[in-house]
Amino acid sequence: MTKRDITGFIREQLRTQSSQWNLGTFGAIAEFQRDPGEAFVLTDEPGRLAATTARGGVGFGDLSAVRLFASETAIGQSWSHRISLCLPADACAMNRRTVLTELGLDGEALRPQDRNGILFDMGLGTLQADICIRTADPGLVGVLRSVAGRSLFESGNPAMAAIVAAGPHRVFMARFGRCEVYQPIPPADGKSPEGPHTHVLPKLLRSGRTHAATEPVPDGFVPCAHLVPAHPLKDGLGHRRPWDQQAHNAFQAMLGEYGDVRLLALKSRLAAAMASGASADAAAIPADRFARHVARVLLRQMLQSGHAPAASWAALLERETGDGDETAAAADDYGHG
């Protein structure tokens, strides 16, 4: 795709209320969505394409190196889907700071009123995203400056408790854009608020992964952000809803344009076999993780859309309940699941 094509697609999706976004890495992710009728500002100017609400925002700059890649993943009796915004592995790296670091005023903030806030890199050392907070609170700034240069997770470091208590803006930045969250930070035992929010999960960060093992990514590329279009079976909060054929058709069209050619061919072949009433015995599904996900997602979609294939398909595809991935639960971070 040309830069103009990608920019036009992103612009259209930013205007689409049901589209959700996230930016970050495996174990540290910022999510942006807006409710039906929620007021939002679309910024469309040279060097900046963004959508913001009173609760958060997502914005993009230079998209010329971005590759869009669509995929689906089976989760339980449902599935998730997403379009990854990928960069070449040798061009995606951010600063990878490993200690709390003051960066100065955030002149690139999505909203003008936030540009007097001070950015602090949390020092998580992640590859494709700098995980930061932004604050103009003198008290919090003082605490953070007093422990700058130390690991956020160092024993006795008061920074994390101060951050949670103050609830500063979270600002996650990749080479081509950023996601900002303005809502409060829930306590460790609390529930994330509806709408824009962040997850920072040290256990997953320690894995060193750039993305969930259940998400296919083109060779030599790293996903830095994701677009999650409307799901045909679940609403924006992940609650089940009546089957939406229009939403299904819309994502299948995106999958056809941005998906993996090999997996698309497999899905087409299996769909024809299921629709014909053929038995699953001769399906010849390749013995790899992503092929199994394709088959399981297709089965779920056929069942939900009222086109149940022969019972042998369910018996074959549900023989294993999962792929043994430690990342299965984290797949929800990349879409409705």
CSV table of C-alpha atoms in Angstrom, one decimal:
chain,number,residue,atom,x,y,z
A,1,MET,CA,0.0,0.0,0.0
A,2,THR,CA,1.1,3.5,-0.6
A,3,LYS,CA,1.4,6.1,2.2
A,4,ARG,CA,-1.7,7.8,0.9
A,5,ASP,CA,-3.7,4.5,0.9
A,6,ILE,CA,-2.6,3.7,4.5
A,7,THR,CA,-3.4,7.3,5.7
A,8,GLY,CA,-6.8,7.1,4.0
A,9,PHE,CA,-7.6,3.8,5.7
A,10,ILE,CA,-6.5,5.0,9.1
A,11,ARG,CA,-8.5,8.2,8.7
A,12,GLU,CA,-11.6,6.3,7.9
A,13,GLN,CA,-11.2,4.0,10.9
A,14,LEU,CA,-10.6,6.9,13.2
A,15,ARG,CA,-13.9,8.3,12.2
A,16,THR,CA,-15.6,5.0,12.8
A,17,GLN,CA,-17.1,4.9,16.3
A,18,SER,CA,-16.9,1.1,16.6
A,19,SER,CA,-13.2,0.9,15.8
A,20,GLN,CA,-10.9,0.3,18.7
A,21,TRP,CA,-7.1,0.9,18.9
A,22,ASN,CA,-4.2,-0.2,21.0
A,23,LEU,CA,-0.5,0.5,21.0
A,24,GLY,CA,2.4,-1.0,22.9
A,25,THR,CA,4.0,-4.4,23.4
A,26,PHE,CA,3.3,-7.8,25.0
A,27,GLY,CA,2.6,-7.0,28.7
A,28,ALA,CA,2.3,-3.2,28.3
A,29,ILE,CA,-0.5,-1.8,26.2
A,30,ALA,CA,-2.7,1.3,25.9
A,31,GLU,CA,-6.2,1.0,24.5
A,32,PHE,CA,-8.4,3.6,23.0
A,33,GLN,CA,-12.1,3.4,22.2
A,34,ARG,CA,-15.1,5.7,22.3
A,35,ASP,CA,-18.8,5.2,23.1
A,36,PRO,CA,-21.7,5.7,20.7
A,37,GLY,CA,-22.4,9.4,20.7
A,38,GLU,CA,-19.3,10.3,22.7
A,39,ALA,CA,-17.8,13.7,21.7
A,40,PHE,CA,-14.5,13.4,19.9
A,41,VAL,CA,-12.1,15.6,18.0
A,42,LEU,CA,-10.5,14.5,14.8
A,43,THR,CA,-7.2,16.2,14.0
A,44,ASP,CA,-6.3,15.9,10.3
A,45,GLU,CA,-3.3,18.0,9.4
A,46,PRO,CA,0.2,17.5,7.9
A,47,GLY,CA,2.2,15.2,10.2
A,48,ARG,CA,-0.7,14.4,12.6
A,49,LEU,CA,-3.8,12.3,12.2
A,50,ALA,CA,-5.6,11.7,15.5
A,51,ALA,CA,-8.8,11.2,17.4
A,52,THR,CA,-9.2,12.3,21.0
A,53,THR,CA,-12.0,12.3,23.6
A,54,ALA,CA,-12.1,13.5,27.2
A,55,ARG,CA,-10.9,10.0,28.2
A,56,GLY,CA,-8.0,9.4,25.8
A,57,GLY,CA,-6.7,9.5,22.3
A,58,VAL,CA,-4.7,7.9,19.5
A,59,GLY,CA,-2.6,9.7,16.9
A,60,PHE,CA,-0.3,8.9,14.0
A,61,GLY,CA,2.5,10.7,12.3
A,62,ASP,CA,4.7,9.2,9.5
A,63,LEU,CA,3.0,6.0,8.3
A,64,SER,CA,5.2,5.5,5.2
A,65,ALA,CA,7.0,2.4,6.7
A,66,VAL,CA,3.9,0.8,8.2
A,67,ARG,CA,2.6,-2.6,6.9
A,68,LEU,CA,-1.0,-3.5,7.7
A,69,PHE,CA,-1.6,-7.1,8.5
A,70,ALA,CA,-5.0,-8.7,9.4
A,71,SER,CA,-5.5,-11.9,11.4
A,72,GLU,CA,-7.9,-13.9,13.5
A,73,THR,CA,-7.4,-16.0,16.6
A,74,ALA,CA,-9.6,-18.6,18.2
A,75,ILE,CA,-10.3,-17.9,21.9
A,76,GLY,CA,-12.5,-20.3,23.8
A,77,GLN,CA,-15.7,-20.7,21.8
A,78,SER,CA,-15.3,-17.3,20.2
A,79,TRP,CA,-12.4,-15.5,18.4
A,80,SER,CA,-10.6,-12.2,18.3
A,81,HIS,CA,-9.5,-10.2,15.2
A,82,ARG,CA,-7.2,-7.3,14.6
A,83,ILE,CA,-5.2,-5.4,12.0
A,84,SER,CA,-1.6,-5.0,13.1
A,85,LEU,CA,0.3,-1.9,12.3
A,86,CYS,CA,3.8,-3.4,11.8
A,87,LEU,CA,7.2,-2.0,11.2
A,88,PRO,CA,10.3,-3.8,10.0
A,89,ALA,CA,12.1,-5.4,12.9
A,90,ASP,CA,15.3,-3.3,12.2
A,91,ALA,CA,13.3,-0.1,12.2
A,92,CYS,CA,10.8,-0.4,15.1
A,93,ALA,CA,13.1,0.1,18.1
A,94,MET,CA,12.4,2.9,20.5
A,95,ASN,CA,14.7,4.1,23.2
A,96,ARG,CA,14.6,0.9,25.5
A,97,ARG,CA,15.4,2.9,28.6
A,98,THR,CA,15.6,0.6,31.7
A,99,VAL,CA,15.3,3.3,34.5
A,100,LEU,CA,12.8,6.0,35.2
A,101,THR,CA,13.9,9.0,33.0
A,102,GLU,CA,12.6,12.6,32.8
A,103,LEU,CA,12.1,13.6,29.1
A,104,GLY,CA,10.8,17.1,29.5
A,105,LEU,CA,7.7,18.9,28.3
A,106,ASP,CA,5.5,16.8,26.0
A,107,GLY,CA,5.4,19.1,22.9
A,108,GLU,CA,3.8,16.3,20.8
A,109,ALA,CA,0.8,15.8,23.1
A,110,LEU,CA,-2.4,15.0,21.2
A,111,ARG,CA,-4.2,17.9,22.9
A,112,PRO,CA,-2.8,21.4,23.1
A,113,GLN,CA,-3.7,21.7,26.8
A,114,ASP,CA,-1.5,18.8,27.7
A,115,ARG,CA,1.7,20.2,26.2
A,116,ASN,CA,2.8,21.7,29.5
A,117,GLY,CA,2.9,18.3,31.1
A,118,ILE,CA,6.3,16.6,31.8
A,119,LEU,CA,7.0,13.2,30.3
A,120,PHE,CA,8.7,10.5,32.3
A,121,ASP,CA,9.7,7.2,30.6
A,122,MET,CA,8.9,4.4,33.1
A,123,GLY,CA,12.0,2.5,32.0
A,124,LEU,CA,10.4,-0.8,31.1
A,125,GLY,CA,13.0,-1.4,28.3
A,126,THR,CA,10.4,-2.6,25.8
A,127,LEU,CA,11.4,-2.8,22.1
A,128,GLN,CA,8.8,-1.2,20.0
A,129,ALA,CA,7.2,1.3,22.4
A,130,ASP,CA,8.3,3.8,25.1
A,131,ILE,CA,6.0,3.4,28.0
A,132,CYS,CA,5.6,6.8,29.6
A,133,ILE,CA,3.5,8.9,32.0
A,134,ARG,CA,2.8,12.7,31.8
A,135,THR,CA,2.0,15.0,34.6
A,136,ALA,CA,1.9,18.7,35.6
A,137,ASP,CA,1.4,17.8,39.3
A,138,PRO,CA,4.3,19.4,41.2
A,139,GLY,CA,4.0,16.7,44.0
A,140,LEU,CA,4.3,13.8,41.6
A,141,VAL,CA,7.0,15.5,39.6
A,142,GLY,CA,9.0,15.9,42.8
A,143,VAL,CA,8.7,12.3,43.8
A,144,LEU,CA,9.7,11.1,40.3
A,145,ARG,CA,12.6,13.4,40.1
A,146,SER,CA,13.9,12.2,43.4
A,147,VAL,CA,14.1,8.6,42.1
A,148,ALA,CA,15.0,9.3,38.5
A,149,GLY,CA,17.7,6.9,37.3
A,150,ARG,CA,16.4,4.0,39.3
A,151,SER,CA,14.3,1.0,38.2
A,152,LEU,CA,10.6,1.5,38.8
A,153,PHE,CA,10.5,-2.0,40.4
A,154,GLU,CA,13.5,-1.6,42.6
A,155,SER,CA,12.8,-2.5,46.2
A,156,GLY,CA,11.7,0.5,48.3
A,157,ASN,CA,11.1,2.7,45.2
A,158,PRO,CA,8.1,4.9,46.0
A,159,ALA,CA,7.5,5.9,42.4
A,160,MET,CA,4.9,3.3,41.5
A,161,ALA,CA,2.7,3.9,44.5
A,162,ALA,CA,2.9,7.6,43.8
A,163,ILE,CA,2.0,7.1,40.1
A,164,VAL,CA,-1.1,4.9,41.0
A,165,ALA,CA,-2.2,7.4,43.6
A,166,ALA,CA,-1.9,10.5,41.3
A,167,GLY,CA,-3.3,8.8,38.2
A,168,PRO,CA,-1.2,10.8,35.6
A,169,HIS,CA,-1.8,10.5,31.9
A,170,ARG,CA,-0.3,7.4,30.3
A,171,VAL,CA,1.5,8.0,27.0
A,172,PHE,CA,2.6,5.0,25.0
A,173,MET,CA,4.7,5.9,21.9
A,174,ALA,CA,5.9,4.0,18.8
A,175,ARG,CA,7.9,5.2,15.9
A,176,PHE,CA,4.7,6.2,13.9
A,177,GLY,CA,2.3,7.3,16.7
A,178,ARG,CA,1.1,7.3,20.2
A,179,CYS,CA,-1.9,6.4,22.4
A,180,GLU,CA,-2.8,8.5,25.4
A,181,VAL,CA,-5.1,7.6,28.3
A,182,TYR,CA,-6.5,10.2,30.7
A,183,GLN,CA,-8.6,8.1,32.9
A,184,PRO,CA,-7.6,7.2,36.5
A,185,ILE,CA,-5.3,4.2,37.2
A,186,PRO,CA,-7.2,1.5,39.1
A,187,PRO,CA,-5.6,0.0,42.2
A,188,ALA,CA,-3.8,-3.3,41.9
A,189,ASP,CA,-6.9,-5.2,43.0
A,190,GLY,CA,-9.3,-2.9,41.0
A,191,LYS,CA,-10.9,-3.3,37.6
A,192,SER,CA,-9.8,-1.3,34.5
A,193,PRO,CA,-12.3,1.5,33.7
A,194,GLU,CA,-14.5,1.1,30.6
A,195,GLY,CA,-13.1,3.0,27.6
A,196,PRO,CA,-9.5,4.0,27.2
A,197,HIS,CA,-7.2,2.3,29.7
A,198,THR,CA,-3.7,0.7,30.0
A,199,HIS,CA,-2.3,-2.6,31.2
A,200,VAL,CA,1.3,-3.0,32.5
A,201,LEU,CA,1.9,-6.6,33.5
A,202,PRO,CA,5.5,-7.3,34.7
A,203,LYS,CA,5.1,-11.1,34.4
A,204,LEU,CA,4.3,-10.8,30.7
A,205,LEU,CA,7.0,-8.1,30.1
A,206,ARG,CA,9.6,-10.5,31.5
A,207,SER,CA,8.9,-12.9,28.7
A,208,GLY,CA,10.6,-10.5,26.3
A,209,ARG,CA,8.0,-11.1,23.6
A,210,THR,CA,6.9,-8.4,21.2
A,211,HIS,CA,3.4,-9.9,20.7
A,212,ALA,CA,1.3,-12.8,21.7
A,213,ALA,CA,2.4,-16.2,20.3
A,214,THR,CA,-1.2,-16.7,18.9
A,215,GLU,CA,-0.9,-13.6,16.7
A,216,PRO,CA,0.6,-14.2,13.2
A,217,VAL,CA,3.0,-11.5,12.0
A,218,PRO,CA,4.9,-11.2,8.7
A,219,ASP,CA,8.5,-12.4,8.8
A,220,GLY,CA,10.8,-9.6,9.7
A,221,PHE,CA,8.1,-7.3,11.1
A,222,VAL,CA,7.0,-6.3,14.6
A,223,PRO,CA,3.5,-5.2,15.5
A,224,CYS,CA,3.6,-1.8,17.2
A,225,ALA,CA,-0.2,-1.0,17.3
A,226,HIS,CA,-3.5,-2.6,16.4
A,227,LEU,CA,-6.8,-1.6,15.0
A,228,VAL,CA,-9.7,-3.7,16.1
A,229,PRO,CA,-12.8,-3.2,13.9
A,230,ALA,CA,-16.3,-4.1,15.1
A,231,HIS,CA,-16.7,-7.8,16.0
A,232,PRO,CA,-19.8,-9.6,14.6
A,233,LEU,CA,-20.5,-11.4,17.9
A,234,LYS,CA,-19.4,-9.0,20.7
A,235,ASP,CA,-19.8,-5.4,21.4
A,236,GLY,CA,-17.0,-2.9,22.3
A,237,LEU,CA,-16.9,-4.1,25.9
A,238,GLY,CA,-16.7,-7.8,24.9
A,239,HIS,CA,-20.3,-8.6,25.8
A,240,ARG,CA,-22.1,-11.1,23.5
A,241,ARG,CA,-24.6,-9.6,21.0
A,242,PRO,CA,-26.7,-11.0,18.2
A,243,TRP,CA,-24.8,-12.0,15.1
A,244,ASP,CA,-23.9,-9.0,13.0
A,245,GLN,CA,-23.4,-10.1,9.4
A,246,GLN,CA,-22.4,-6.6,8.2
A,247,ALA,CA,-19.6,-6.5,10.8
A,248,HIS,CA,-18.5,-10.0,9.7
A,249,ASN,CA,-18.4,-9.1,6.1
A,250,ALA,CA,-16.5,-5.9,6.7
A,251,PHE,CA,-13.7,-7.6,8.6
A,252,GLN,CA,-13.6,-10.5,6.1
A,253,ALA,CA,-13.0,-7.9,3.3
A,254,MET,CA,-10.1,-6.4,5.4
A,255,LEU,CA,-8.7,-9.9,5.9
A,256,GLY,CA,-8.8,-10.5,2.2
A,257,GLU,CA,-6.9,-7.3,1.6
A,258,TYR,CA,-4.4,-7.4,4.4
A,259,GLY,CA,-4.2,-11.0,5.5
A,260,ASP,CA,-1.7,-13.8,5.0
A,261,VAL,CA,-2.1,-15.3,1.5
A,262,ARG,CA,-1.4,-18.8,2.7
A,263,LEU,CA,-3.9,-18.7,5.6
A,264,LEU,CA,-6.5,-17.0,3.3
A,265,ALA,CA,-6.2,-19.9,0.8
A,266,LEU,CA,-6.5,-22.4,3.6
A,267,LYS,CA,-9.6,-20.7,5.0
A,268,SER,CA,-11.2,-20.6,1.5
A,269,ARG,CA,-10.5,-24.3,0.9
A,270,LEU,CA,-11.9,-25.3,4.3
A,271,ALA,CA,-15.0,-23.1,3.9
A,272,ALA,CA,-15.8,-24.8,0.6
A,273,ALA,CA,-15.4,-28.2,2.2
A,274,MET,CA,-17.6,-27.3,5.2
A,275,ALA,CA,-20.3,-25.8,3.0
A,276,SER,CA,-20.4,-28.8,0.7
A,277,GLY,CA,-21.2,-31.1,3.6
A,278,ALA,CA,-17.9,-33.0,3.3
A,279,SER,CA,-16.5,-34.8,6.3
A,280,ALA,CA,-13.5,-33.4,8.1
A,281,ASP,CA,-11.5,-36.6,7.7
A,282,ALA,CA,-10.0,-35.4,4.4
A,283,ALA,CA,-9.5,-31.8,5.4
A,284,ALA,CA,-5.7,-32.0,5.5
A,285,ILE,CA,-5.3,-29.1,7.9
A,286,PRO,CA,-1.6,-28.2,8.2
A,287,ALA,CA,-0.1,-29.1,11.6
A,288,ASP,CA,0.9,-25.6,12.7
A,289,ARG,CA,-0.6,-23.2,15.2
A,290,PHE,CA,-1.9,-20.6,12.9
A,291,ALA,CA,-3.5,-23.1,10.5
A,292,ARG,CA,-5.4,-24.6,13.5
A,293,HIS,CA,-6.6,-21.2,14.5
A,294,VAL,CA,-7.8,-20.5,11.0
A,295,ALA,CA,-9.8,-23.7,11.0
A,296,ARG,CA,-11.2,-23.1,14.5
A,297,VAL,CA,-12.2,-19.6,13.8
A,298,LEU,CA,-13.9,-20.7,10.6
A,299,LEU,CA,-15.9,-23.3,12.4
A,300,ARG,CA,-17.1,-20.8,15.0
A,301,GLN,CA,-18.1,-18.3,12.3
A,302,MET,CA,-20.0,-21.0,10.3
A,303,LEU,CA,-21.9,-22.0,13.5
A,304,GLN,CA,-22.7,-18.5,14.5
A,305,SER,CA,-23.9,-17.5,11.0
A,306,GLY,CA,-26.3,-20.5,10.9
A,307,HIS,CA,-24.3,-22.7,8.5
A,308,ALA,CA,-23.4,-25.6,10.7
A,309,PRO,CA,-20.9,-28.0,8.9
A,310,ALA,CA,-20.9,-31.8,9.5
A,311,ALA,CA,-20.4,-32.8,13.1
A,312,SER,CA,-17.1,-34.4,12.3
A,313,TRP,CA,-15.5,-30.9,11.9
A,314,ALA,CA,-16.3,-29.9,15.5
A,315,ALA,CA,-15.0,-33.3,16.7
A,316,LEU,CA,-11.8,-32.8,14.8
A,317,LEU,CA,-11.1,-29.2,15.6
A,318,GLU,CA,-12.1,-29.2,19.2
A,319,ARG,CA,-10.2,-32.3,20.1
A,320,GLU,CA,-7.5,-30.0,21.5
A,321,THR,CA,-8.8,-27.1,23.6
A,322,GLY,CA,-5.8,-24.9,22.9
A,323,ASP,CA,-2.3,-24.6,21.7
A,324,GLY,CA,-0.6,-24.7,25.1
A,325,ASP,CA,0.3,-21.0,24.8
A,326,GLU,CA,1.1,-19.1,27.9
A,327,THR,CA,-0.2,-16.2,25.9
A,328,ALA,CA,-3.8,-17.3,25.4
A,329,ALA,CA,-5.3,-15.1,28.0
A,330,ALA,CA,-3.4,-12.1,26.7
A,331,ALA,CA,-4.9,-12.4,23.3
A,332,ASP,CA,-7.8,-10.3,24.6
A,333,ASP,CA,-5.5,-7.3,24.7
A,334,TYR,CA,-5.5,-7.4,20.9
A,335,GLY,CA,-9.3,-7.4,20.3
A,336,HIS,CA,-12.7,-8.7,21.3
A,337,GLY,CA,-12.2,-12.1,22.8
